[in-house]
Coordinates of C-alpha atoms and ligand atoms in Angstrom, one line a residue:
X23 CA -78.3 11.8 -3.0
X24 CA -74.6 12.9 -2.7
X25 CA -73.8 14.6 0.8
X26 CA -71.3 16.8 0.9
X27 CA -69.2 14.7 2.6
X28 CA -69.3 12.1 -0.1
X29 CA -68.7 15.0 -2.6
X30 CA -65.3 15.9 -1.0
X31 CA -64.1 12.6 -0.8
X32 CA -64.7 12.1 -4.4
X33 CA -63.6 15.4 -5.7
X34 CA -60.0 14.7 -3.1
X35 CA -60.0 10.9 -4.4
X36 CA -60.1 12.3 -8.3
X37 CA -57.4 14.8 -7.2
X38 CA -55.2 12.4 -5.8
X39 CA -54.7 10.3 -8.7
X40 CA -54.6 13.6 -11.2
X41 CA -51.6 14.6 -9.1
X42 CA -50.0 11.3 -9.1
X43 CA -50.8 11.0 -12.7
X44 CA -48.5 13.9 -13.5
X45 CA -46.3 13.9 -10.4
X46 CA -44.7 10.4 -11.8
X47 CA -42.2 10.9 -14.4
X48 CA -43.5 8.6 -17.6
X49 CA -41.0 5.5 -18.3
X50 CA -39.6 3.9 -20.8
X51 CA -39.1 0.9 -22.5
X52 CA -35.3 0.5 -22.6
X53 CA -34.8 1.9 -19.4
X54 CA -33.7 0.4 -16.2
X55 CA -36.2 -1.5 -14.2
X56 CA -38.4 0.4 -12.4
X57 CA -39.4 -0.6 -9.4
X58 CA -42.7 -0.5 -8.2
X59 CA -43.9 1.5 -5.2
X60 CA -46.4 0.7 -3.0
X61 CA -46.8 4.2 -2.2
X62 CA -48.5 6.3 -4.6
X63 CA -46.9 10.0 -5.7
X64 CA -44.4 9.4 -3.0
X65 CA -43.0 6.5 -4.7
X66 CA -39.9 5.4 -3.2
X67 CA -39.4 9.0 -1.3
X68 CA -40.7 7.4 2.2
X69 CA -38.0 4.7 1.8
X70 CA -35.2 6.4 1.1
X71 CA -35.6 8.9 4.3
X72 CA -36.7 6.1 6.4
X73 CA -33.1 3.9 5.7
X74 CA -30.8 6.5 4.7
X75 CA -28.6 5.3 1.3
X76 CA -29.2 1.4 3.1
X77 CA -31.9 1.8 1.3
X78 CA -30.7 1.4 -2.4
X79 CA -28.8 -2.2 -0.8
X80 CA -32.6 -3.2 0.3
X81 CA -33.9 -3.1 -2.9
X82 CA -31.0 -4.1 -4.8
X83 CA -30.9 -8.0 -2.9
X84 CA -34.1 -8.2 -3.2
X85 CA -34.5 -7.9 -7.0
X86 CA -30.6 -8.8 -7.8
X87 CA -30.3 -5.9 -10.8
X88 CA -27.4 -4.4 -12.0
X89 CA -29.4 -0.8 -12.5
X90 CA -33.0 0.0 -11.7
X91 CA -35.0 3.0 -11.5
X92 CA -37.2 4.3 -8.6
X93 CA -39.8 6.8 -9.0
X94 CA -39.8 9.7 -6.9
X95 CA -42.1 12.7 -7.1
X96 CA -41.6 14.2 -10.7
X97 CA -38.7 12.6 -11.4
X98 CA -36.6 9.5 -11.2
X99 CA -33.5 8.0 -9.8
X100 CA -31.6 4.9 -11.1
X101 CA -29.3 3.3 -8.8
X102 CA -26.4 1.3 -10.3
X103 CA -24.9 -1.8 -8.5
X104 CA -22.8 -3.0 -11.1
X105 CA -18.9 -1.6 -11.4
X106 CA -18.8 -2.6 -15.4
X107 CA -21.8 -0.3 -15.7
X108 CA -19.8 2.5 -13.5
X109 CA -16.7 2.1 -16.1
X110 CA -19.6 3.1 -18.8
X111 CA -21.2 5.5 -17.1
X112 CA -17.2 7.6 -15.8
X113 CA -17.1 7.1 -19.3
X114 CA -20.1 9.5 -20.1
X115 CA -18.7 12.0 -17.3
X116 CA -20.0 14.9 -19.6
X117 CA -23.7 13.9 -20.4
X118 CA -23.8 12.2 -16.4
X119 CA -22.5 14.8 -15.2
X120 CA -21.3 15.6 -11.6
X121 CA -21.2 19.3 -12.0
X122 CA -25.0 20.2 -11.6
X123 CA -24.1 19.2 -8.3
X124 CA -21.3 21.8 -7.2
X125 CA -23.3 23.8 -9.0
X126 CA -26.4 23.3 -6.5
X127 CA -24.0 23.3 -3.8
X128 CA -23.1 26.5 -4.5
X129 CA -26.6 27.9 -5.0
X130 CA -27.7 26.7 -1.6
X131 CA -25.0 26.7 0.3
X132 CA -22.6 30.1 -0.7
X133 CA -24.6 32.9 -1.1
X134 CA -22.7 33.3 -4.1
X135 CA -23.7 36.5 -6.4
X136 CA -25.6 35.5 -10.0
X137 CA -22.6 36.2 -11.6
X138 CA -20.7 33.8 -10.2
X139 CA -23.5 31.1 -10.4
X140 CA -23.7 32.0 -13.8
X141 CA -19.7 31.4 -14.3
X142 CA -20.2 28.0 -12.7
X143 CA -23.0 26.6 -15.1
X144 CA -20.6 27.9 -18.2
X145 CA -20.2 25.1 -20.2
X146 CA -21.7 22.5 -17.9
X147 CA -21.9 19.6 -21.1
X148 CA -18.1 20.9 -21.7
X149 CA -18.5 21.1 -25.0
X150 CA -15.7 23.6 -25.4
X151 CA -13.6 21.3 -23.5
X152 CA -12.2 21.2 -20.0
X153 CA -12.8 25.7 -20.0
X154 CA -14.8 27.7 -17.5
X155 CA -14.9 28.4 -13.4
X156 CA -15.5 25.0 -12.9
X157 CA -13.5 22.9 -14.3
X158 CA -10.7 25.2 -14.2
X159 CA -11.4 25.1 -10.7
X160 CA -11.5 21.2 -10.3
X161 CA -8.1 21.0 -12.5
X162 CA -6.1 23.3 -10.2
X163 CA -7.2 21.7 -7.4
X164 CA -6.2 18.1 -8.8
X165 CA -2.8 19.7 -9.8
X166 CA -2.1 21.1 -6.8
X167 CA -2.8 18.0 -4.5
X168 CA -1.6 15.0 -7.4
X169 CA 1.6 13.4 -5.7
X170 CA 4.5 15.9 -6.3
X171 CA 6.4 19.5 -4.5
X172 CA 3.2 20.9 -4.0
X173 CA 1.5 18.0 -1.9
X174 CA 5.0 17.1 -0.3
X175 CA 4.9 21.1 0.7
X176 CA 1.1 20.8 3.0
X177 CA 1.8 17.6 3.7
X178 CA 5.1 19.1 5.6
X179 CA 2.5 21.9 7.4
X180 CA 0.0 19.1 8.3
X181 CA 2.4 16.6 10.3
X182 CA 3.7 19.8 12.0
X183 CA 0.3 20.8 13.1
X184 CA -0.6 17.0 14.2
X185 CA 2.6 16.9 15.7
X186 CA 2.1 19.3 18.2
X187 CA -0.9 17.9 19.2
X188 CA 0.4 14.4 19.7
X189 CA 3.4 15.8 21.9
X190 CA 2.5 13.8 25.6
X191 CA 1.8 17.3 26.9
X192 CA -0.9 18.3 24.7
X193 CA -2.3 14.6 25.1
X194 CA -2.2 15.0 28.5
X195 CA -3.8 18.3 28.4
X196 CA -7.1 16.9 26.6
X197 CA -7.0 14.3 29.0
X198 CA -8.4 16.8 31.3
X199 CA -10.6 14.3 33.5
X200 CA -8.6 11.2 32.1
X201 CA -11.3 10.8 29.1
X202 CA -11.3 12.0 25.7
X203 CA -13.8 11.3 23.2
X204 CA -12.3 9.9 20.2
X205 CA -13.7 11.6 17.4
X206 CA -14.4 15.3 18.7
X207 CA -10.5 14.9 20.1
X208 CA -9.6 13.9 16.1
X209 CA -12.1 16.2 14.9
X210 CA -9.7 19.1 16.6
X211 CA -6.3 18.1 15.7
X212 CA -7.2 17.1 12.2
X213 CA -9.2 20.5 11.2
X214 CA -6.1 22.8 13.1
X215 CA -3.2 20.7 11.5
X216 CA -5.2 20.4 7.2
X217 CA -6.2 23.9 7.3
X218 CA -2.9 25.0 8.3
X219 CA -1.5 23.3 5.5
X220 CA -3.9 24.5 2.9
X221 CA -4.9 28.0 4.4
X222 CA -1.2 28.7 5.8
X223 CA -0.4 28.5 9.6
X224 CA 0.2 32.4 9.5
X225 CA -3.3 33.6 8.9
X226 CA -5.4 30.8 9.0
X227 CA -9.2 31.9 9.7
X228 CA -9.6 28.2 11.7
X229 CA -7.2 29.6 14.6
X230 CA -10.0 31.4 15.7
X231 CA -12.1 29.2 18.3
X232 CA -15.3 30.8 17.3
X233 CA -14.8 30.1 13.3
X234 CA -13.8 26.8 14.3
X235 CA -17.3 26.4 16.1
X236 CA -18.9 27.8 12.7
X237 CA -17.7 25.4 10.4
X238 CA -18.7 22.4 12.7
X239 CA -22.3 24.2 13.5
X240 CA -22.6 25.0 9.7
X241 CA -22.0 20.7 8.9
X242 CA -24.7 19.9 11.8
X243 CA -27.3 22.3 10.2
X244 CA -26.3 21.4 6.6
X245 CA -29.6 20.5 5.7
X246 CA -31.3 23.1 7.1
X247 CA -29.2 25.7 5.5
X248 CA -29.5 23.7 2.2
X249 CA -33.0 24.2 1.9
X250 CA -32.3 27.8 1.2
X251 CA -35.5 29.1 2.4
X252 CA -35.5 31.8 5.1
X253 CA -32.3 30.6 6.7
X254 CA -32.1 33.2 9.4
X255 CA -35.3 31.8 10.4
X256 CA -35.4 28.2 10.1
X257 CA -31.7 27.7 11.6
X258 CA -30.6 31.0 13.3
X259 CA -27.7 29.1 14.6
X260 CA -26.5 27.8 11.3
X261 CA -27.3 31.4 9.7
X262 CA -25.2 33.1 12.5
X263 CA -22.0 30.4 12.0
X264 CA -22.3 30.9 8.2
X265 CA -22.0 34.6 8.7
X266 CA -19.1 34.2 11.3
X267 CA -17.5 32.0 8.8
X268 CA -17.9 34.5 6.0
X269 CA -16.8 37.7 7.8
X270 CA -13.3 35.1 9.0
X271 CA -12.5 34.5 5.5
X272 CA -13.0 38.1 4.3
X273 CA -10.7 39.1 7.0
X274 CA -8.2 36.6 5.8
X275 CA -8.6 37.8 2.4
X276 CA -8.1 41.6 3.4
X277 CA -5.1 40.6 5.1
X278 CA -4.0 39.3 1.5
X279 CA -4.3 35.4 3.3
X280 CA -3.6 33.5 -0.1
X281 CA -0.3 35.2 -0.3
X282 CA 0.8 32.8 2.4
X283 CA -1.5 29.8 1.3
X284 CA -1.2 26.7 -0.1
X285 CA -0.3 26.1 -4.0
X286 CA -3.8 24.9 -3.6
X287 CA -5.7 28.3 -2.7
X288 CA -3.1 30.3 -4.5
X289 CA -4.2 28.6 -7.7
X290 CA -7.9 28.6 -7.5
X291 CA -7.3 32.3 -6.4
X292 CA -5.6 32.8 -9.8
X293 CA -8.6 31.2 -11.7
X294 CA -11.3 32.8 -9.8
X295 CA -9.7 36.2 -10.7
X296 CA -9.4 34.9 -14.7
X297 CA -13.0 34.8 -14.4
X298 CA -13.8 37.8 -12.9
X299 CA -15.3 36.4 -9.3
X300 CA -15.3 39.2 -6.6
X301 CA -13.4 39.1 -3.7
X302 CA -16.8 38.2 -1.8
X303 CA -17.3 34.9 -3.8
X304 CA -13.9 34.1 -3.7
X305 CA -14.4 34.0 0.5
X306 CA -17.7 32.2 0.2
X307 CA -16.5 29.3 -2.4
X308 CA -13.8 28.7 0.6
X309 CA -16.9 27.0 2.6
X310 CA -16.9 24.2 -0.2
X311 CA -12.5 24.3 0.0
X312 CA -13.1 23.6 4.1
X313 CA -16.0 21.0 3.5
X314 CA -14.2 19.0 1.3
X315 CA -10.7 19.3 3.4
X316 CA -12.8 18.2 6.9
X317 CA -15.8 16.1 7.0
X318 CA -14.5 13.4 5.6
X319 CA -10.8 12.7 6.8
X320 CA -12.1 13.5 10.6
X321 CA -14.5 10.6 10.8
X322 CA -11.8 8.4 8.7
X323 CA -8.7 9.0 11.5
X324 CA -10.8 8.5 14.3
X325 CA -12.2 5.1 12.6
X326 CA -8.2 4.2 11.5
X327 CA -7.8 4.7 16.0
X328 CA -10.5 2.7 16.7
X329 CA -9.5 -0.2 14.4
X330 CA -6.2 -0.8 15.4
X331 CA -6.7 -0.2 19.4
X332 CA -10.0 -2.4 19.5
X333 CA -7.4 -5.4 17.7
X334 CA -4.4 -6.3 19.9
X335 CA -3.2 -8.3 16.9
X336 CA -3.3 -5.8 14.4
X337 CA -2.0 -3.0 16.9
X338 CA 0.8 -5.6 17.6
X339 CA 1.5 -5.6 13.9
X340 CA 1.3 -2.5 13.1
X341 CA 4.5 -1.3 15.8
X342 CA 6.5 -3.8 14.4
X343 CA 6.4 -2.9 10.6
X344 CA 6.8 0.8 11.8
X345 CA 9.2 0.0 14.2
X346 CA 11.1 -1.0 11.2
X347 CA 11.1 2.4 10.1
X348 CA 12.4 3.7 13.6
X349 CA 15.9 5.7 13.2
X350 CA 17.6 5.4 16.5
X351 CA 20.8 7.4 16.4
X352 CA 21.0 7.9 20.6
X353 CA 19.4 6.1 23.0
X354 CA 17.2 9.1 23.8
X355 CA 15.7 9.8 20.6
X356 CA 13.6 8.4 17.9
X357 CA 13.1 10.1 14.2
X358 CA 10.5 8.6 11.2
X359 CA 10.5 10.1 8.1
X360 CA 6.7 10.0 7.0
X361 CA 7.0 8.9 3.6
X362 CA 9.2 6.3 3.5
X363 CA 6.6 4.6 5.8
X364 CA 3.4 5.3 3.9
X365 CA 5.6 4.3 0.9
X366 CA 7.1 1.3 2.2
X367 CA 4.5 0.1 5.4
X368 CA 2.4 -2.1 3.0
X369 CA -0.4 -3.2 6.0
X370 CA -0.7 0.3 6.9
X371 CA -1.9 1.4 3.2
X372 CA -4.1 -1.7 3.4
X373 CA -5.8 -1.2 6.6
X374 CA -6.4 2.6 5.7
X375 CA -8.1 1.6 2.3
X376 CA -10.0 -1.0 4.6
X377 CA -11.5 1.3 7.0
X378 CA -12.7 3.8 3.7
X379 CA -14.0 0.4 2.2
X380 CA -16.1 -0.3 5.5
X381 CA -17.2 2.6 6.7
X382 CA -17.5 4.5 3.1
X383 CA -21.6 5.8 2.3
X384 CA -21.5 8.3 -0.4
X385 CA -24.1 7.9 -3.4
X386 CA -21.9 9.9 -6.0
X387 CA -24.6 11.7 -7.2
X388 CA -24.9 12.3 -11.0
X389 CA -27.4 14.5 -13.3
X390 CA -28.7 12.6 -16.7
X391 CA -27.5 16.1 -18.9
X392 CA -29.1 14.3 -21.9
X393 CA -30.3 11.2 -23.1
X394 CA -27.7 8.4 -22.8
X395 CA -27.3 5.1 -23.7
X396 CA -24.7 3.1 -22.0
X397 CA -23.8 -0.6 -22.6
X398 CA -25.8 -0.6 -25.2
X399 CA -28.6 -1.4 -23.6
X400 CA -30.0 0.4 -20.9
X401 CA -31.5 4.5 -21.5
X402 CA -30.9 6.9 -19.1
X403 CA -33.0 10.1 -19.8
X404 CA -32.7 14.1 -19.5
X405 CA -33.0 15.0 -16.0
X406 CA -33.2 12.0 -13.7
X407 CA -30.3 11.5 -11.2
X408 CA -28.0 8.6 -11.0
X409 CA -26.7 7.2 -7.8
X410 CA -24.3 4.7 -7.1
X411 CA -24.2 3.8 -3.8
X412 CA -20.4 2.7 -2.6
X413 CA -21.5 1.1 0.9
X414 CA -23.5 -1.3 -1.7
X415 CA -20.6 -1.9 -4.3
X416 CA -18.0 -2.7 -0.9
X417 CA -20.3 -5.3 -0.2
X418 CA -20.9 -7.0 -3.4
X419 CA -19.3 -10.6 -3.2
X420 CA -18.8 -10.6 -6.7
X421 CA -15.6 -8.2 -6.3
X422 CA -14.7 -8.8 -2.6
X423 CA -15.3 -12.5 -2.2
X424 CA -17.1 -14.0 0.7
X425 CA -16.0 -11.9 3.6
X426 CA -16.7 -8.7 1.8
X427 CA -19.4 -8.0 4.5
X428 CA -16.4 -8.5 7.3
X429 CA -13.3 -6.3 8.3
X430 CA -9.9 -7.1 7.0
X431 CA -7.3 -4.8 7.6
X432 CA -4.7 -6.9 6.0
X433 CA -7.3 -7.2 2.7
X434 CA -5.7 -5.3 0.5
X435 CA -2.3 -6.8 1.0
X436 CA -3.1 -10.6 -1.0
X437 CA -6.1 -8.4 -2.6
X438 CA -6.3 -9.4 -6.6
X439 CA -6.6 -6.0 -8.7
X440 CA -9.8 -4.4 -7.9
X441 CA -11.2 -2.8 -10.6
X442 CA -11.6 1.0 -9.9
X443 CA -14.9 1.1 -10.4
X444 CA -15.5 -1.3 -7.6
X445 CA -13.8 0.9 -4.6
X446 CA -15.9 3.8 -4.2
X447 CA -14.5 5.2 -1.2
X448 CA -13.1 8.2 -3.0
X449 CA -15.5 8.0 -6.5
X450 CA -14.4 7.2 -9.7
X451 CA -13.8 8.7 -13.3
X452 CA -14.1 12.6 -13.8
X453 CA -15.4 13.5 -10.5
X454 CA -12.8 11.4 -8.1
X455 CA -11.9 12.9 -5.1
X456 CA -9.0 15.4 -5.5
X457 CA -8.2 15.4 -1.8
X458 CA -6.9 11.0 -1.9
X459 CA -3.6 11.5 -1.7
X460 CA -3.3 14.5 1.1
X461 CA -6.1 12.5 3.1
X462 CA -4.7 9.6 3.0
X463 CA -1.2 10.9 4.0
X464 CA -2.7 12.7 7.0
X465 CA -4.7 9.5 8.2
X466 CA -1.1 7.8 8.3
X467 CA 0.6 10.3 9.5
X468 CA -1.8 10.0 12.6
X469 CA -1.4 6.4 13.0
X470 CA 2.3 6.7 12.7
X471 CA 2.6 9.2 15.3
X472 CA -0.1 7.4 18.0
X473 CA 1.2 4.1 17.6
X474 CA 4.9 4.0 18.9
X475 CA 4.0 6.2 21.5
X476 CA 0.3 5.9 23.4
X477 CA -1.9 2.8 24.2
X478 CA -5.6 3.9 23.8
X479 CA -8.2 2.5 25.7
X480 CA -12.3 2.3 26.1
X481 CA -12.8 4.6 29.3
X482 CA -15.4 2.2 30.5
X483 CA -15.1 -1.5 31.3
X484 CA -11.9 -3.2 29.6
X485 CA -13.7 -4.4 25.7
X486 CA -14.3 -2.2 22.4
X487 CA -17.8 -2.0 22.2
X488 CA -19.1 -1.8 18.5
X489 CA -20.6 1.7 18.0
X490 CA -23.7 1.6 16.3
X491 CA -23.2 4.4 13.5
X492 CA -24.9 6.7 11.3
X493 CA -24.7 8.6 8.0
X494 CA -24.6 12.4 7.6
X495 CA -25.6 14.0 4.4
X496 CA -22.1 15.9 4.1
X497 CA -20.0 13.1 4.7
X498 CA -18.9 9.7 2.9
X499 CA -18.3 8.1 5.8
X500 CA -20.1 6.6 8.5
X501 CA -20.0 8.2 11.8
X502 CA -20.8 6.5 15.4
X503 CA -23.9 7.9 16.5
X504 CA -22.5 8.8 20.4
X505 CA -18.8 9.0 20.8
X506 CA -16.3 6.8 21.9
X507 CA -14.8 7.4 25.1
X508 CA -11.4 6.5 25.5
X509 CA -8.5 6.7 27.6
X510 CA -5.0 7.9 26.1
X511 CA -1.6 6.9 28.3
X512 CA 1.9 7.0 27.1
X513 CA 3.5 3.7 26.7
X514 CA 6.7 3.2 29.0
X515 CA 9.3 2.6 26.3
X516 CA 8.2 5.8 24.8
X517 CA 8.2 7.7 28.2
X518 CA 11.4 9.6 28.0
X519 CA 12.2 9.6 24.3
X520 CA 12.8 12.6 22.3
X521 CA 10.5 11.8 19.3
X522 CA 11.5 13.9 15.5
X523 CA 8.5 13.0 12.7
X524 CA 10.2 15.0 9.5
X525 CA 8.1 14.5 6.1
X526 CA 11.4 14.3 3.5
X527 CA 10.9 13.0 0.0
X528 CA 12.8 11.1 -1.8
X529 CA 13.6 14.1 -4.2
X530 CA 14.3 16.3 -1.8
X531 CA 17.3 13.8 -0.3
X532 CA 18.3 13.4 -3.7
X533 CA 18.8 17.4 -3.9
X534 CA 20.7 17.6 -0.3
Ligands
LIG9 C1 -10.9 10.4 3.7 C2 -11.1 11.5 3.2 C3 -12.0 11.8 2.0 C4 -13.0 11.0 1.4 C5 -13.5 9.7 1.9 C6 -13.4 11.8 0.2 C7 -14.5 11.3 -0.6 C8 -14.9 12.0 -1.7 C9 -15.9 11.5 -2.6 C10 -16.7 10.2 -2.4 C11 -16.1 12.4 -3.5 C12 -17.2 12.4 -4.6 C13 -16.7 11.6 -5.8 C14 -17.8 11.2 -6.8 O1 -19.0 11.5 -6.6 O2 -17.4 10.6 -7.8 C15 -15.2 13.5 -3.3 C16 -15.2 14.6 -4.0 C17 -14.4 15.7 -3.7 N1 -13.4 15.8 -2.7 FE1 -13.0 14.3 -1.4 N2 -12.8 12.9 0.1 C18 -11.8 13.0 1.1 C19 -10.9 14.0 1.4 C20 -10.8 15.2 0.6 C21 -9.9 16.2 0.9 C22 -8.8 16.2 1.9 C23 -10.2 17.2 -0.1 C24 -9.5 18.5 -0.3 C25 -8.2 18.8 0.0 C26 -11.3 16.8 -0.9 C27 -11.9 17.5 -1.9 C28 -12.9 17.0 -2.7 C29 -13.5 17.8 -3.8 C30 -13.1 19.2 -4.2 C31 -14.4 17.0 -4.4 C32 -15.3 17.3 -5.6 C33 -14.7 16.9 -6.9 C34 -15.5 17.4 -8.1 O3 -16.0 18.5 -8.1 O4 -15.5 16.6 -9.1 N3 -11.7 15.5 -0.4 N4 -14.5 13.2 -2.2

């Protein structure tokens, strides 16, 4: 006789597989690898969670595949390890495509109106070419931050923004007790001195303390917030620093803000209004301007710090090929000009790649728009998401050699070329990171200021003590999971001397 009890565990067993049945997205027979689960419906889901995007390296030792496919709920995700397969796929940027994502990002994280999410999924497959919000969007920003005036101009308003907080005053001022933590004391110079630069040190919202706060609370509760489901109630905090952050940039904007911006806001203003966004989208898309700006290049000049002060060598090094840079016109002062260093200071370029190679941990998320094939060979169907993983491709020994798994600031320097698709720290193809070159001037801006003049130190005991790190779904890079304490002193020889850092290109001394 069937008790109920046996009943119910029949009718949840047949359930069960009915669900997997059609919660596991069917597969075929030219496409990657997929690799089995042990998990049922969950697939690899559990995984991923558990180990973060360390998960994708797990899987890819053990089966040694240039692509493969996990099964997740509904759908599917193939992970590529190979860089000749990234060349293929940057060359399919329009069918595996980037833009579903911004325009996710936008949906979840905005509160953009429909019309402007509608603008922003115009044309995703760009079939009428590079037109629409979007990628009118992406092109001003990459014209407006390529090498040039226009990056030379907010490069100028960055290093006067760091400068001031790297004055021995202000250092000794966030002293305070004698200890600073490294990366919340990076966190505030480097978000004060970039949105300066791009928002314009006249109006800029970030001045504020309290939007300040925002923007970092809004990061912490990211994923919260990106659920998009009752926000005010699941994370009141990140609800409240969204709004804050909101009502900051509308005041900016009333106060006509963009008039004294960046070429970089000024232009995507200009689109926004060819498209017909309101005034209230134009403030909210400035969330994604900020996140791009910050969460990245914070994490990377407080790693660059650590680096070079944990390695007396390097740190040794490093003040002599700036010190080479050093104008000295009376005994009492001391000028650099910025770019003829990052130009010219070939280990510094090298060490800052080698701290994004290290420390990088983005997945460079894709959407399959249609079916694809790419090398011939492998299909990659409607729908499924493609990641490629960079802290896996940093560490393949294929493209690094052997000590690809170590840190070598001087790697790049004897480096043969790396094939783009190989160094992921700033993506590849359609989608790489407009933001390289301004980053990447600020991180050395930093170093070059810090070095000549302070010795850092760990606040306890007298070693460098390897933070264990983590990963944070907004960023690319790696951050320690506590923060390093450290003590900043000014070095004799600097004691005394009146420092000048001016940012001068080369065309501009051509003009004088
Ligand atoms: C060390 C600092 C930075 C790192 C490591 C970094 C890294 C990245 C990565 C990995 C991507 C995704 C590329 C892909 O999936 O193929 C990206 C995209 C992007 N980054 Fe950066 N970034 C940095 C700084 C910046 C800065 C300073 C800005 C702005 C001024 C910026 C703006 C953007 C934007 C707008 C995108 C999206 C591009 C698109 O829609 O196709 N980033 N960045």
């Amino acid at each position: 006789m069937i008790t109920p009890i046996l009943l119910v565990s029949l009718c949840s067993i047949i359930c069960f597989f009915i669900f997997s049945h059609f919660a596991t997205a069917s597969h075929g027979p030219n496409e990657p690898r997929l690799i089995p689960s042990r998990i049922p419906f969950f697939g690899h889901l559990p995984g991923m969670i558990r180990h973060g995007s360390s998960y994708y390296g797990m899987i890819a030792k053990k089966h040694n595949l240039p692509i493969f496919t996990l099964g997740v709920p509904k759908s599917k995700i193939y992970i590529v390890t190979s860089p000749q397969l990234i060349s293929a796929i940057d060359r399919r940027s329009k069918t595996i495509s980037f833009a579903p994502y911004v325009v996710q990002f936008a949906k979840r994280m905005l509160k953009p109106s429909q019309h402007a999410i509608e603008k922003l999924g115009e044309n995703l497959l760009e079939e009428k070419g590079p037109v629409g919000l979007r990628p009118e969007t992406l092109k001003a920003m990459h014209d407006s931050l390529v090498p040039g005036p226009n990056l030379d101009a907010i490069s100028k308003v960055m290093l006067r923004g760091i400068s001031t907080y790297l004055d021995p005053a202000s250092v000794q001022e966030s002293s305070g007790s004698g200890r600073i933590r490294l990366f919340e004391w990076t966190r505030r110079f480097v978000t004060r001195a970039s949105t300066d630069a791009v928002y314009g040190p006249e109006k800029n919202p970030f001045h504020d303390p309290e939007v300040y706060d925002a923007f970092w609370t809004i990061d912490e509760q990211f994923i919260l917030l990106g659920l998009n489901v009752l926000p005010g109630l699941i994370t009141p905090r990140g609800s409240r620093a969204r709004k804050l952050f909101f009502d900051a940039m509308h005041r900016y904007y009333s106060e006509d803000g963009p008039s004294t911006a960046s070429a970089l806001i000024r232009s995507r203003h200009a689109v926004s209004l060819q498209h017909g966004l309101s005034q209230t989208d134009m403030e909210h898309f400035n969330l994604s301007v900020s996140y791009g700006l910050l969460v990245n290049t914070v994490p990377t000049a407080a790693w660059v710090l650590y680096h070079v002060y944990s390695d007396e060598s390097l740190l040794a090094s490093l003040r002599r090929d700036i010190g080479a840079f050093v104008r000295r016109e009376e005994e009492a002062t001391a000028s650099i000009n910025l770019p003829e260093v990052i130009a010219g200071c070939r280990l510094l370029d090298s060490l800052v790649r080698e701290v994004l190679r290290v420390h990088s941990t983005n997945a460079s998320g894709r959407v399959v728009l249609r079916d694809t094939l790419i090398d011939d060979r492998y299909m990659l169907k409607e729908g499924a998401t493609l990641l490629t993983p960079s802290a896996e491709l940093h560490r393949n020994a294929d493209v690094w050699g052997p000590t690809a798994s170590a840190f070598d600031a001087g790697r790049f320097l004897g480096q043969k070329k790396v094939p783009g698709s190989a160094y992921r720290a700033f993506g590849s193809g359609a989608s790489v990171c407009p933001g390289r070159f301004f980053a990447t001037n600020e991180i050395s801006a930093i170093l070059v200021m810090m070095l000549p003049r302070y010795d850092v130190s760990p606040a306890h005991g007298r070693s460098w003590v390897v933070p264990k790190t983590k990963s944070h779904i907004t960023t690319s890079i790696m951050t320690p999971v506590e923060d390093i304490e450290v003590r900043i002193t000014e070095r004799e020889e600097a004691k005394g001397v009146k420092w000048t850092f001016t940012w001068e290109a080369e065309e501009e001394k051509r003009q004088d």
